[in-house]
Amino acid sequence: MRELSRGINPTATASSGTSLWWVHGLMIACTLLVAGSFPVGALIADSLPADCLMMIRFLIATGLFAPFIFLKHGFQLPHPKKLLGYALLSIPLVIFFWCMFEALKYTTAVNTGALFTTVPAMTAVFTLIINGERSSARKVIGLTLGTLGAAWIVFEGSITTAITLDLNRGDWIFTLGAISLSLYNPLIKRVHSGEPTEVMTFWVILFGALWLLLLSFPSLSQIEWRNIPVETYGGLFYLALFTTLISFFLLQFSTIRIGATKVAAYSFLNPVFVLVLATALEMTKFTINFIPGIILVFAAMLFIQTEKPKKKYP
């Protein structure tokens, strides 16, 4: 972690293949943290409106991160152009979170889970458009296998369930959120210009909190804050620290070094990790129907993550 806080030169690790595997280890940890947020989120989802939950989550993350940033780097306001970049970079995240919770008013978690598996493929398209990073045939095969494998897990191997998937209002809302999230990873490399990753993370989270504050402001006065359970704040603290602050830092840190498509491909592991956690917590029952999907997901990760970069800067 000490090495991370020093801000490694993003061009330094791209030249040697094996030196990048520790970055992939960080992304596995990041994916585990995100997967762990699902049971926590389920416990507190009914306590507050979704936009208020996300606003508090981002504010807590900003408050936790601020002392570290100010002590290490001092209170230095970035150049207005950089602030604009951070503000714009935070918008896709805010849109995704809002769309996700708004969509769940009209659709099911199964449908949104299926649609979420399209994020890596859409990220590859936006990476080509924004950064000029082309996907090789190997990467395209990996993205296809990963999408099929994740969808297999979501639908529990039932072809009938997959075929009968009807897109309703909530599905279209979530699709807009997924498209927005797909823009996030490619934009990181456009905004980043050599500053320490933790500095960029702090300002992106801060602007995200401000956008969410504006979004949730009309409903804040209607909430009876004294009646909010203590468990809700504990859950928000967990989400703020592990699945907002730490995961955003790891996401941005890794994107700069291994590229947006490889980072986004770890989304394929989300259904696998959620399945493992749900089975351990006895929230679902593991059956052999899941195994083909798991095999496809790991085959996809092997295809995508073992591809050697063609450029010094990924």
PDB file of C-alpha atoms in Angstrom:
ATOM      1  CA  MET A   1       0.000   0.000   0.000  1.00  0.00           C
ATOM      2  CA  ARG A   2       2.963   2.252   0.648  1.00  0.00           C
ATOM      3  CA  GLU A   3       3.992   1.770  -2.962  1.00  0.00           C
ATOM      4  CA  LEU A   4       0.531   2.787  -4.140  1.00  0.00           C
ATOM      5  CA  SER A   5       0.490   5.999  -2.138  1.00  0.00           C
ATOM      6  CA  ARG A   6       3.753   7.145  -3.706  1.00  0.00           C
ATOM      7  CA  GLY A   7       2.119   7.290  -7.120  1.00  0.00           C
ATOM      8  CA  ILE A   8       3.938   4.874  -9.440  1.00  0.00           C
ATOM      9  CA  ASN A   9       4.683   6.111 -12.931  1.00  0.00           C
ATOM     10  CA  PRO A  10       1.928   4.594 -15.083  1.00  0.00           C
ATOM     11  CA  THR A  11       4.343   3.957 -17.939  1.00  0.00           C
ATOM     12  CA  ALA A  12       6.795   2.055 -15.788  1.00  0.00           C
ATOM     13  CA  THR A  13       4.952  -1.268 -15.554  1.00  0.00           C
ATOM     14  CA  ALA A  14       3.664  -1.620 -19.075  1.00  0.00           C
ATOM     15  CA  SER A  15       6.910  -2.798 -20.554  1.00  0.00           C
ATOM     16  CA  SER A  16       7.201  -6.062 -18.629  1.00  0.00           C
ATOM     17  CA  GLY A  17       4.401  -8.604 -18.566  1.00  0.00           C
ATOM     18  CA  THR A  18       4.802 -10.272 -15.167  1.00  0.00           C
ATOM     19  CA  SER A  19       5.178  -6.971 -13.294  1.00  0.00           C
ATOM     20  CA  LEU A  20       1.537  -6.194 -14.039  1.00  0.00           C
ATOM     21  CA  TRP A  21       0.081  -9.237 -12.298  1.00  0.00           C
ATOM     22  CA  TRP A  22       0.034  -7.485  -8.938  1.00  0.00           C
ATOM     23  CA  VAL A  23      -2.253  -4.878 -10.520  1.00  0.00           C
ATOM     24  CA  HIS A  24      -4.611  -7.695 -11.540  1.00  0.00           C
ATOM     25  CA  GLY A  25      -4.509  -8.858  -7.925  1.00  0.00           C
ATOM     26  CA  LEU A  26      -5.703  -5.420  -6.871  1.00  0.00           C
ATOM     27  CA  MET A  27      -8.591  -5.660  -9.338  1.00  0.00           C
ATOM     28  CA  ILE A  28      -9.624  -9.044  -7.930  1.00  0.00           C
ATOM     29  CA  ALA A  29      -9.679  -7.446  -4.475  1.00  0.00           C
ATOM     30  CA  CYS A  30     -11.707  -4.557  -5.886  1.00  0.00           C
ATOM     31  CA  THR A  31     -14.226  -6.956  -7.434  1.00  0.00           C
ATOM     32  CA  LEU A  32     -14.572  -8.827  -4.137  1.00  0.00           C
ATOM     33  CA  LEU A  33     -15.297  -5.561  -2.330  1.00  0.00           C
ATOM     34  CA  VAL A  34     -17.969  -4.638  -4.862  1.00  0.00           C
ATOM     35  CA  ALA A  35     -19.543  -8.105  -4.633  1.00  0.00           C
ATOM     36  CA  GLY A  36     -19.641  -7.802  -0.846  1.00  0.00           C
ATOM     37  CA  SER A  37     -21.664  -4.610  -1.099  1.00  0.00           C
ATOM     38  CA  PHE A  38     -24.761  -6.427  -2.393  1.00  0.00           C
ATOM     39  CA  PRO A  39     -25.842  -8.035   0.923  1.00  0.00           C
ATOM     40  CA  VAL A  40     -25.001  -4.825   2.806  1.00  0.00           C
ATOM     41  CA  GLY A  41     -26.972  -2.730   0.349  1.00  0.00           C
ATOM     42  CA  ALA A  42     -29.933  -5.095   0.614  1.00  0.00           C
ATOM     43  CA  LEU A  43     -30.039  -4.590   4.391  1.00  0.00           C
ATOM     44  CA  ILE A  44     -30.223  -0.783   4.242  1.00  0.00           C
ATOM     45  CA  ALA A  45     -31.989  -0.178   0.922  1.00  0.00           C
ATOM     46  CA  ASP A  46     -35.380   0.533   2.526  1.00  0.00           C
ATOM     47  CA  SER A  47     -34.079   2.905   5.199  1.00  0.00           C
ATOM     48  CA  LEU A  48     -33.647   5.983   2.983  1.00  0.00           C
ATOM     49  CA  PRO A  49     -34.354   7.106  -0.588  1.00  0.00           C
ATOM     50  CA  ALA A  50     -31.720   5.830  -3.000  1.00  0.00           C
ATOM     51  CA  ASP A  51     -30.343   9.264  -3.888  1.00  0.00           C
ATOM     52  CA  CYS A  52     -29.968  10.147  -0.196  1.00  0.00           C
ATOM     53  CA  LEU A  53     -28.193   6.868   0.535  1.00  0.00           C
ATOM     54  CA  MET A  54     -25.726   7.501  -2.267  1.00  0.00           C
ATOM     55  CA  MET A  55     -25.201  11.129  -1.228  1.00  0.00           C
ATOM     56  CA  ILE A  56     -24.360  10.145   2.365  1.00  0.00           C
ATOM     57  CA  ARG A  57     -22.157   7.325   1.086  1.00  0.00           C
ATOM     58  CA  PHE A  58     -20.114   9.721  -1.061  1.00  0.00           C
ATOM     59  CA  LEU A  59     -19.930  12.369   1.682  1.00  0.00           C
ATOM     60  CA  ILE A  60     -18.597   9.828   4.194  1.00  0.00           C
ATOM     61  CA  ALA A  61     -16.020   8.631   1.660  1.00  0.00           C
ATOM     62  CA  THR A  62     -14.940  12.232   1.022  1.00  0.00           C
ATOM     63  CA  GLY A  63     -14.637  12.915   4.752  1.00  0.00           C
ATOM     64  CA  LEU A  64     -12.567   9.768   5.309  1.00  0.00           C
ATOM     65  CA  PHE A  65     -10.226  10.566   2.429  1.00  0.00           C
ATOM     66  CA  ALA A  66      -9.794  14.316   3.008  1.00  0.00           C
ATOM     67  CA  PRO A  67      -7.361  14.123   5.985  1.00  0.00           C
ATOM     68  CA  PHE A  68      -5.043  11.770   4.091  1.00  0.00           C
ATOM     69  CA  ILE A  69      -5.038  14.001   1.002  1.00  0.00           C
ATOM     70  CA  PHE A  70      -4.509  17.252   2.913  1.00  0.00           C
ATOM     71  CA  LEU A  71      -1.761  15.841   5.164  1.00  0.00           C
ATOM     72  CA  LYS A  72       0.177  14.289   2.289  1.00  0.00           C
ATOM     73  CA  HIS A  73      -0.391  16.811  -0.502  1.00  0.00           C
ATOM     74  CA  GLY A  74      -1.544  19.913   1.356  1.00  0.00           C
ATOM     75  CA  PHE A  75      -4.663  21.872   0.525  1.00  0.00           C
ATOM     76  CA  GLN A  76      -3.989  22.658  -3.112  1.00  0.00           C
ATOM     77  CA  LEU A  77      -6.887  23.527  -5.358  1.00  0.00           C
ATOM     78  CA  PRO A  78      -6.275  21.966  -8.794  1.00  0.00           C
ATOM     79  CA  HIS A  79      -6.245  24.067 -11.930  1.00  0.00           C
ATOM     80  CA  PRO A  80      -9.788  24.982 -13.085  1.00  0.00           C
ATOM     81  CA  LYS A  81      -9.316  22.788 -16.155  1.00  0.00           C
ATOM     82  CA  LYS A  82      -8.491  19.803 -13.933  1.00  0.00           C
ATOM     83  CA  LEU A  83     -11.459  20.541 -11.661  1.00  0.00           C
ATOM     84  CA  LEU A  84     -13.708  20.550 -14.703  1.00  0.00           C
ATOM     85  CA  GLY A  85     -12.267  17.188 -15.750  1.00  0.00           C
ATOM     86  CA  TYR A  86     -12.894  15.697 -12.295  1.00  0.00           C
ATOM     87  CA  ALA A  87     -16.442  17.088 -12.248  1.00  0.00           C
ATOM     88  CA  LEU A  88     -17.183  15.595 -15.663  1.00  0.00           C
ATOM     89  CA  LEU A  89     -15.584  12.260 -14.689  1.00  0.00           C
ATOM     90  CA  SER A  90     -17.888  11.976 -11.671  1.00  0.00           C
ATOM     91  CA  ILE A  91     -21.056  12.410 -13.752  1.00  0.00           C
ATOM     92  CA  PRO A  92     -21.080   8.880 -15.282  1.00  0.00           C
ATOM     93  CA  LEU A  93     -20.867   7.400 -11.774  1.00  0.00           C
ATOM     94  CA  VAL A  94     -23.732   9.531 -10.464  1.00  0.00           C
ATOM     95  CA  ILE A  95     -25.888   8.680 -13.478  1.00  0.00           C
ATOM     96  CA  PHE A  96     -25.199   4.965 -13.064  1.00  0.00           C
ATOM     97  CA  PHE A  97     -26.035   4.874  -9.352  1.00  0.00           C
ATOM     98  CA  TRP A  98     -29.213   6.907  -9.858  1.00  0.00           C
ATOM     99  CA  CYS A  99     -30.320   4.740 -12.801  1.00  0.00           C
ATOM    100  CA  MET A 100     -29.608   1.546 -10.881  1.00  0.00           C
ATOM    101  CA  PHE A 101     -31.846   2.391  -7.919  1.00  0.00           C
ATOM    102  CA  GLU A 102     -34.498   4.082 -10.066  1.00  0.00           C
ATOM    103  CA  ALA A 103     -34.624   1.039 -12.362  1.00  0.00           C
ATOM    104  CA  LEU A 104     -35.237  -1.313  -9.436  1.00  0.00           C
ATOM    105  CA  LYS A 105     -38.593   0.416  -8.875  1.00  0.00           C
ATOM    106  CA  TYR A 106     -39.822  -1.075 -12.140  1.00  0.00           C
ATOM    107  CA  THR A 107     -37.718  -4.169 -12.814  1.00  0.00           C
ATOM    108  CA  THR A 108     -36.026  -7.056 -11.026  1.00  0.00           C
ATOM    109  CA  ALA A 109     -32.485  -7.679  -9.853  1.00  0.00           C
ATOM    110  CA  VAL A 110     -32.256 -10.579 -12.336  1.00  0.00           C
ATOM    111  CA  ASN A 111     -32.912  -8.272 -15.276  1.00  0.00           C
ATOM    112  CA  THR A 112     -30.464  -5.617 -14.089  1.00  0.00           C
ATOM    113  CA  GLY A 113     -27.860  -8.303 -13.397  1.00  0.00           C
ATOM    114  CA  ALA A 114     -28.204  -9.570 -16.941  1.00  0.00           C
ATOM    115  CA  LEU A 115     -27.911  -6.079 -18.413  1.00  0.00           C
ATOM    116  CA  PHE A 116     -24.862  -5.278 -16.260  1.00  0.00           C
ATOM    117  CA  THR A 117     -22.863  -7.962 -18.068  1.00  0.00           C
ATOM    118  CA  THR A 118     -22.922  -5.764 -21.186  1.00  0.00           C
ATOM    119  CA  VAL A 119     -20.684  -3.142 -19.510  1.00  0.00           C
ATOM    120  CA  PRO A 120     -17.284  -4.659 -20.486  1.00  0.00           C
ATOM    121  CA  ALA A 121     -18.246  -4.958 -24.164  1.00  0.00           C
ATOM    122  CA  MET A 122     -19.613  -1.401 -24.244  1.00  0.00           C
ATOM    123  CA  THR A 123     -16.458  -0.215 -22.467  1.00  0.00           C
ATOM    124  CA  ALA A 124     -14.368  -1.741 -25.260  1.00  0.00           C
ATOM    125  CA  VAL A 125     -16.398   0.217 -27.827  1.00  0.00           C
ATOM    126  CA  PHE A 126     -16.042   3.513 -25.957  1.00  0.00           C
ATOM    127  CA  THR A 127     -12.336   2.834 -25.365  1.00  0.00           C
ATOM    128  CA  LEU A 128     -11.870   2.563 -29.129  1.00  0.00           C
ATOM    129  CA  ILE A 129     -13.807   5.791 -29.741  1.00  0.00           C
ATOM    130  CA  ILE A 130     -12.293   7.853 -26.915  1.00  0.00           C
ATOM    131  CA  ASN A 131      -8.755   6.476 -26.515  1.00  0.00           C
ATOM    132  CA  GLY A 132      -8.163   4.717 -29.837  1.00  0.00           C
ATOM    133  CA  GLU A 133      -7.474   1.443 -27.999  1.00  0.00           C
ATOM    134  CA  ARG A 134      -8.486  -1.315 -30.411  1.00  0.00           C
ATOM    135  CA  SER A 135      -9.725  -4.681 -29.217  1.00  0.00           C
ATOM    136  CA  SER A 136      -7.891  -7.616 -30.759  1.00  0.00           C
ATOM    137  CA  ALA A 137      -9.657 -10.771 -31.912  1.00  0.00           C
ATOM    138  CA  ARG A 138      -8.457 -12.415 -28.699  1.00  0.00           C
ATOM    139  CA  LYS A 139     -10.055  -9.700 -26.584  1.00  0.00           C
ATOM    140  CA  VAL A 140     -13.309  -9.820 -28.571  1.00  0.00           C
ATOM    141  CA  ILE A 141     -13.518 -13.583 -27.997  1.00  0.00           C
ATOM    142  CA  GLY A 142     -12.897 -13.018 -24.299  1.00  0.00           C
ATOM    143  CA  LEU A 143     -15.592 -10.342 -24.052  1.00  0.00           C
ATOM    144  CA  THR A 144     -18.065 -12.621 -25.820  1.00  0.00           C
ATOM    145  CA  LEU A 145     -17.286 -15.591 -23.560  1.00  0.00           C
ATOM    146  CA  GLY A 146     -17.484 -13.404 -20.453  1.00  0.00           C
ATOM    147  CA  THR A 147     -20.839 -11.930 -21.409  1.00  0.00           C
ATOM    148  CA  LEU A 148     -22.263 -15.384 -22.112  1.00  0.00           C
ATOM    149  CA  GLY A 149     -20.818 -16.818 -18.894  1.00  0.00           C
ATOM    150  CA  ALA A 150     -22.063 -14.013 -16.654  1.00  0.00           C
ATOM    151  CA  ALA A 151     -25.508 -14.170 -18.281  1.00  0.00           C
ATOM    152  CA  TRP A 152     -25.543 -17.954 -17.738  1.00  0.00           C
ATOM    153  CA  ILE A 153     -24.946 -17.419 -14.008  1.00  0.00           C
ATOM    154  CA  VAL A 154     -27.591 -14.701 -13.780  1.00  0.00           C
ATOM    155  CA  PHE A 155     -30.186 -16.909 -15.502  1.00  0.00           C
ATOM    156  CA  GLU A 156     -29.008 -20.016 -13.586  1.00  0.00           C
ATOM    157  CA  GLY A 157     -28.434 -21.852 -16.844  1.00  0.00           C
ATOM    158  CA  SER A 158     -32.067 -21.559 -17.890  1.00  0.00           C
ATOM    159  CA  ILE A 159     -32.334 -20.794 -21.605  1.00  0.00           C
ATOM    160  CA  THR A 160     -36.093 -20.329 -21.200  1.00  0.00           C
ATOM    161  CA  THR A 161     -35.562 -17.562 -18.635  1.00  0.00           C
ATOM    162  CA  ALA A 162     -33.076 -15.828 -20.921  1.00  0.00           C
ATOM    163  CA  ILE A 163     -35.346 -16.016 -23.966  1.00  0.00           C
ATOM    164  CA  THR A 164     -38.362 -14.676 -22.062  1.00  0.00           C
ATOM    165  CA  LEU A 165     -36.455 -11.619 -20.803  1.00  0.00           C
ATOM    166  CA  ASP A 166     -38.654  -8.638 -21.654  1.00  0.00           C
ATOM    167  CA  LEU A 167     -37.241  -5.126 -21.508  1.00  0.00           C
ATOM    168  CA  ASN A 168     -39.547  -2.911 -19.462  1.00  0.00           C
ATOM    169  CA  ARG A 169     -39.230   0.709 -18.333  1.00  0.00           C
ATOM    170  CA  GLY A 170     -36.796  -0.194 -15.570  1.00  0.00           C
ATOM    171  CA  ASP A 171     -34.611  -2.182 -17.953  1.00  0.00           C
ATOM    172  CA  TRP A 172     -34.304   0.770 -20.317  1.00  0.00           C
ATOM    173  CA  ILE A 173     -33.419   3.063 -17.399  1.00  0.00           C
ATOM    174  CA  PHE A 174     -30.723   0.653 -16.225  1.00  0.00           C
ATOM    175  CA  THR A 175     -29.407   0.311 -19.774  1.00  0.00           C
ATOM    176  CA  LEU A 176     -28.821   4.077 -19.813  1.00  0.00           C
ATOM    177  CA  GLY A 177     -26.943   3.694 -16.525  1.00  0.00           C
ATOM    178  CA  ALA A 178     -24.834   0.849 -17.918  1.00  0.00           C
ATOM    179  CA  ILE A 179     -23.941   2.959 -20.957  1.00  0.00           C
ATOM    180  CA  SER A 180     -22.930   5.792 -18.633  1.00  0.00           C
ATOM    181  CA  LEU A 181     -20.759   3.485 -16.521  1.00  0.00           C
ATOM    182  CA  SER A 182     -19.096   2.185 -19.692  1.00  0.00           C
ATOM    183  CA  LEU A 183     -17.885   5.725 -20.375  1.00  0.00           C
ATOM    184  CA  TYR A 184     -16.191   6.026 -16.984  1.00  0.00           C
ATOM    185  CA  ASN A 185     -13.136   3.805 -17.473  1.00  0.00           C
ATOM    186  CA  PRO A 186     -12.056   5.248 -20.867  1.00  0.00           C
ATOM    187  CA  LEU A 187     -12.511   8.794 -19.549  1.00  0.00           C
ATOM    188  CA  ILE A 188     -10.129   8.135 -16.643  1.00  0.00           C
ATOM    189  CA  LYS A 189      -7.137   8.003 -18.994  1.00  0.00           C
ATOM    190  CA  ARG A 190      -8.297  11.185 -20.722  1.00  0.00           C
ATOM    191  CA  VAL A 191      -8.558  13.108 -17.452  1.00  0.00           C
ATOM    192  CA  HIS A 192      -5.436  11.725 -15.755  1.00  0.00           C
ATOM    193  CA  SER A 193      -2.300  13.722 -16.547  1.00  0.00           C
ATOM    194  CA  GLY A 194       0.307  12.388 -14.139  1.00  0.00           C
ATOM    195  CA  GLU A 195      -1.144  13.520 -10.807  1.00  0.00           C
ATOM    196  CA  PRO A 196      -1.209  10.994  -7.912  1.00  0.00           C
ATOM    197  CA  THR A 197      -4.126   8.604  -8.313  1.00  0.00           C
ATOM    198  CA  GLU A 198      -5.399   9.318  -4.808  1.00  0.00           C
ATOM    199  CA  VAL A 199      -5.751  13.024  -5.636  1.00  0.00           C
ATOM    200  CA  MET A 200      -7.882  12.280  -8.684  1.00  0.00           C
ATOM    201  CA  THR A 201      -9.952   9.796  -6.661  1.00  0.00           C
ATOM    202  CA  PHE A 202     -10.630  12.380  -3.944  1.00  0.00           C
ATOM    203  CA  TRP A 203     -11.881  15.069  -6.305  1.00  0.00           C
ATOM    204  CA  VAL A 204     -14.019  12.646  -8.333  1.00  0.00           C
ATOM    205  CA  ILE A 205     -15.714  11.392  -5.151  1.00  0.00           C
ATOM    206  CA  LEU A 206     -16.160  14.956  -3.861  1.00  0.00           C
ATOM    207  CA  PHE A 207     -17.828  16.116  -7.060  1.00  0.00           C
ATOM    208  CA  GLY A 208     -19.950  12.960  -7.052  1.00  0.00           C
ATOM    209  CA  ALA A 209     -21.151  13.871  -3.553  1.00  0.00           C
ATOM    210  CA  LEU A 210     -21.997  17.401  -4.711  1.00  0.00           C
ATOM    211  CA  TRP A 211     -23.988  16.141  -7.717  1.00  0.00           C
ATOM    212  CA  LEU A 212     -25.873  13.708  -5.477  1.00  0.00           C
ATOM    213  CA  LEU A 213     -26.523  16.467  -2.934  1.00  0.00           C
ATOM    214  CA  LEU A 214     -28.190  18.534  -5.645  1.00  0.00           C
ATOM    215  CA  LEU A 215     -30.162  15.490  -6.772  1.00  0.00           C
ATOM    216  CA  SER A 216     -31.386  14.545  -3.281  1.00  0.00           C
ATOM    217  CA  PHE A 217     -31.858  18.068  -1.891  1.00  0.00           C
ATOM    218  CA  PRO A 218     -35.672  18.207  -2.407  1.00  0.00           C
ATOM    219  CA  SER A 219     -36.215  15.075  -0.277  1.00  0.00           C
ATOM    220  CA  LEU A 220     -33.762  15.820   2.557  1.00  0.00           C
ATOM    221  CA  SER A 221     -36.247  17.898   4.583  1.00  0.00           C
ATOM    222  CA  GLN A 222     -38.844  15.121   4.418  1.00  0.00           C
ATOM    223  CA  ILE A 223     -36.650  12.504   6.112  1.00  0.00           C
ATOM    224  CA  GLU A 224     -37.060  11.775   9.838  1.00  0.00           C
ATOM    225  CA  TRP A 225     -33.362  11.453  10.608  1.00  0.00           C
ATOM    226  CA  ARG A 226     -33.906  10.447  14.249  1.00  0.00           C
ATOM    227  CA  ASN A 227     -35.721   7.300  13.165  1.00  0.00           C
ATOM    228  CA  ILE A 228     -32.929   6.045  10.912  1.00  0.00           C
ATOM    229  CA  PRO A 229     -31.531   2.768  12.375  1.00  0.00           C
ATOM    230  CA  VAL A 230     -27.924   2.728  13.543  1.00  0.00           C
ATOM    231  CA  GLU A 231     -27.343  -0.263  11.265  1.00  0.00           C
ATOM    232  CA  THR A 232     -28.034   1.966   8.273  1.00  0.00           C
ATOM    233  CA  TYR A 233     -25.159   4.274   9.143  1.00  0.00           C
ATOM    234  CA  GLY A 234     -22.912   1.276   9.785  1.00  0.00           C
ATOM    235  CA  GLY A 235     -23.783  -0.109   6.371  1.00  0.00           C
ATOM    236  CA  LEU A 236     -23.185   3.277   4.752  1.00  0.00           C
ATOM    237  CA  PHE A 237     -19.784   3.495   6.445  1.00  0.00           C
ATOM    238  CA  TYR A 238     -18.864   0.090   5.012  1.00  0.00           C
ATOM    239  CA  LEU A 239     -20.060   1.085   1.541  1.00  0.00           C
ATOM    240  CA  ALA A 240     -18.259   4.428   1.736  1.00  0.00           C
ATOM    241  CA  LEU A 241     -14.928   2.963   2.853  1.00  0.00           C
ATOM    242  CA  PHE A 242     -14.706  -0.295   0.929  1.00  0.00           C
ATOM    243  CA  THR A 243     -16.939  -0.007  -2.148  1.00  0.00           C
ATOM    244  CA  THR A 244     -16.567   3.714  -2.789  1.00  0.00           C
ATOM    245  CA  LEU A 245     -13.233   5.016  -1.522  1.00  0.00           C
ATOM    246  CA  ILE A 246     -11.001   1.951  -1.825  1.00  0.00           C
ATOM    247  CA  SER A 247     -12.684   0.450  -4.904  1.00  0.00           C
ATOM    248  CA  PHE A 248     -12.644   3.763  -6.824  1.00  0.00           C
ATOM    249  CA  PHE A 249      -8.963   4.220  -6.015  1.00  0.00           C
ATOM    250  CA  LEU A 250      -8.125   0.682  -7.177  1.00  0.00           C
ATOM    251  CA  LEU A 251     -10.234   1.127 -10.312  1.00  0.00           C
ATOM    252  CA  GLN A 252      -8.513   4.345 -11.359  1.00  0.00           C
ATOM    253  CA  PHE A 253      -5.061   3.109 -10.323  1.00  0.00           C
ATOM    254  CA  SER A 254      -5.463  -0.077 -12.383  1.00  0.00           C
ATOM    255  CA  THR A 255      -7.069   1.570 -15.428  1.00  0.00           C
ATOM    256  CA  ILE A 256      -4.030   3.802 -15.879  1.00  0.00           C
ATOM    257  CA  ARG A 257      -1.759   0.739 -15.899  1.00  0.00           C
ATOM    258  CA  ILE A 258      -3.575  -2.123 -17.638  1.00  0.00           C
ATOM    259  CA  GLY A 259      -6.209  -0.291 -19.695  1.00  0.00           C
ATOM    260  CA  ALA A 260      -9.946   0.290 -19.487  1.00  0.00           C
ATOM    261  CA  THR A 261     -11.065  -2.906 -21.239  1.00  0.00           C
ATOM    262  CA  LYS A 262      -9.045  -5.238 -19.006  1.00  0.00           C
ATOM    263  CA  VAL A 263     -10.284  -3.433 -15.905  1.00  0.00           C
ATOM    264  CA  ALA A 264     -13.912  -3.545 -17.066  1.00  0.00           C
ATOM    265  CA  ALA A 265     -13.562  -7.274 -17.807  1.00  0.00           C
ATOM    266  CA  TYR A 266     -13.383  -7.932 -14.070  1.00  0.00           C
ATOM    267  CA  SER A 267     -17.107  -7.094 -14.011  1.00  0.00           C
ATOM    268  CA  PHE A 268     -17.599 -10.619 -15.356  1.00  0.00           C
ATOM    269  CA  LEU A 269     -16.410 -11.955 -11.985  1.00  0.00           C
ATOM    270  CA  ASN A 270     -19.113 -10.073 -10.075  1.00  0.00           C
ATOM    271  CA  PRO A 271     -21.826 -12.722 -10.590  1.00  0.00           C
ATOM    272  CA  VAL A 272     -19.335 -15.435  -9.584  1.00  0.00           C
ATOM    273  CA  PHE A 273     -18.281 -13.699  -6.364  1.00  0.00           C
ATOM    274  CA  VAL A 274     -21.866 -12.741  -5.513  1.00  0.00           C
ATOM    275  CA  LEU A 275     -22.864 -16.375  -6.060  1.00  0.00           C
ATOM    276  CA  VAL A 276     -20.128 -17.563  -3.685  1.00  0.00           C
ATOM    277  CA  LEU A 277     -21.093 -15.001  -1.022  1.00  0.00           C
ATOM    278  CA  ALA A 278     -24.809 -15.698  -1.396  1.00  0.00           C
ATOM    279  CA  THR A 279     -24.187 -19.438  -1.058  1.00  0.00           C
ATOM    280  CA  ALA A 280     -22.027 -18.905   2.038  1.00  0.00           C
ATOM    281  CA  LEU A 281     -24.734 -16.711   3.600  1.00  0.00           C
ATOM    282  CA  GLU A 282     -27.401 -19.281   2.631  1.00  0.00           C
ATOM    283  CA  MET A 283     -29.170 -16.684   0.469  1.00  0.00           C
ATOM    284  CA  THR A 284     -29.144 -19.048  -2.505  1.00  0.00           C
ATOM    285  CA  LYS A 285     -28.352 -22.669  -3.278  1.00  0.00           C
ATOM    286  CA  PHE A 286     -25.437 -23.612  -5.502  1.00  0.00           C
ATOM    287  CA  THR A 287     -26.297 -26.101  -8.248  1.00  0.00           C
ATOM    288  CA  ILE A 288     -24.351 -27.675 -11.098  1.00  0.00           C
ATOM    289  CA  ASN A 289     -26.273 -25.425 -13.498  1.00  0.00           C
ATOM    290  CA  PHE A 290     -23.918 -22.599 -12.523  1.00  0.00           C
ATOM    291  CA  ILE A 291     -20.722 -24.474 -13.456  1.00  0.00           C
ATOM    292  CA  PRO A 292     -20.763 -23.875 -17.262  1.00  0.00           C
ATOM    293  CA  GLY A 293     -21.175 -20.138 -16.673  1.00  0.00           C
ATOM    294  CA  ILE A 294     -18.290 -20.075 -14.199  1.00  0.00           C
ATOM    295  CA  ILE A 295     -16.067 -21.930 -16.688  1.00  0.00           C
ATOM    296  CA  LEU A 296     -16.947 -19.434 -19.437  1.00  0.00           C
ATOM    297  CA  VAL A 297     -16.175 -16.483 -17.148  1.00  0.00           C
ATOM    298  CA  PHE A 298     -12.733 -17.777 -16.209  1.00  0.00           C
ATOM    299  CA  ALA A 299     -11.997 -18.664 -19.839  1.00  0.00           C
ATOM    300  CA  ALA A 300     -12.902 -15.089 -20.768  1.00  0.00           C
ATOM    301  CA  MET A 301     -10.615 -13.677 -18.094  1.00  0.00           C
ATOM    302  CA  LEU A 302      -7.778 -15.890 -19.379  1.00  0.00           C
ATOM    303  CA  PHE A 303      -8.274 -14.621 -22.940  1.00  0.00           C
ATOM    304  CA  ILE A 304      -8.437 -10.942 -21.974  1.00  0.00           C
ATOM    305  CA  GLN A 305      -5.952 -10.639 -19.129  1.00  0.00           C
ATOM    306  CA  THR A 306      -3.115 -12.662 -20.709  1.00  0.00           C
ATOM    307  CA  GLU A 307      -3.044 -10.508 -23.840  1.00  0.00           C
ATOM    308  CA  LYS A 308       0.249  -8.627 -23.997  1.00  0.00           C
ATOM    309  CA  PRO A 309       0.047  -4.849 -24.473  1.00  0.00           C
ATOM    310  CA  LYS A 310       1.225  -3.578 -27.837  1.00  0.00           C
ATOM    311  CA  LYS A 311       2.050  -0.119 -26.556  1.00  0.00           C
ATOM    312  CA  LYS A 312       4.268   1.055 -23.776  1.00  0.00           C
ATOM    313  CA  TYR A 313       1.371   2.995 -22.339  1.00  0.00           C
ATOM    314  CA  PRO A 314      -1.618   0.588 -22.114  1.00  0.00           C
TER     315      PRO A 314
END
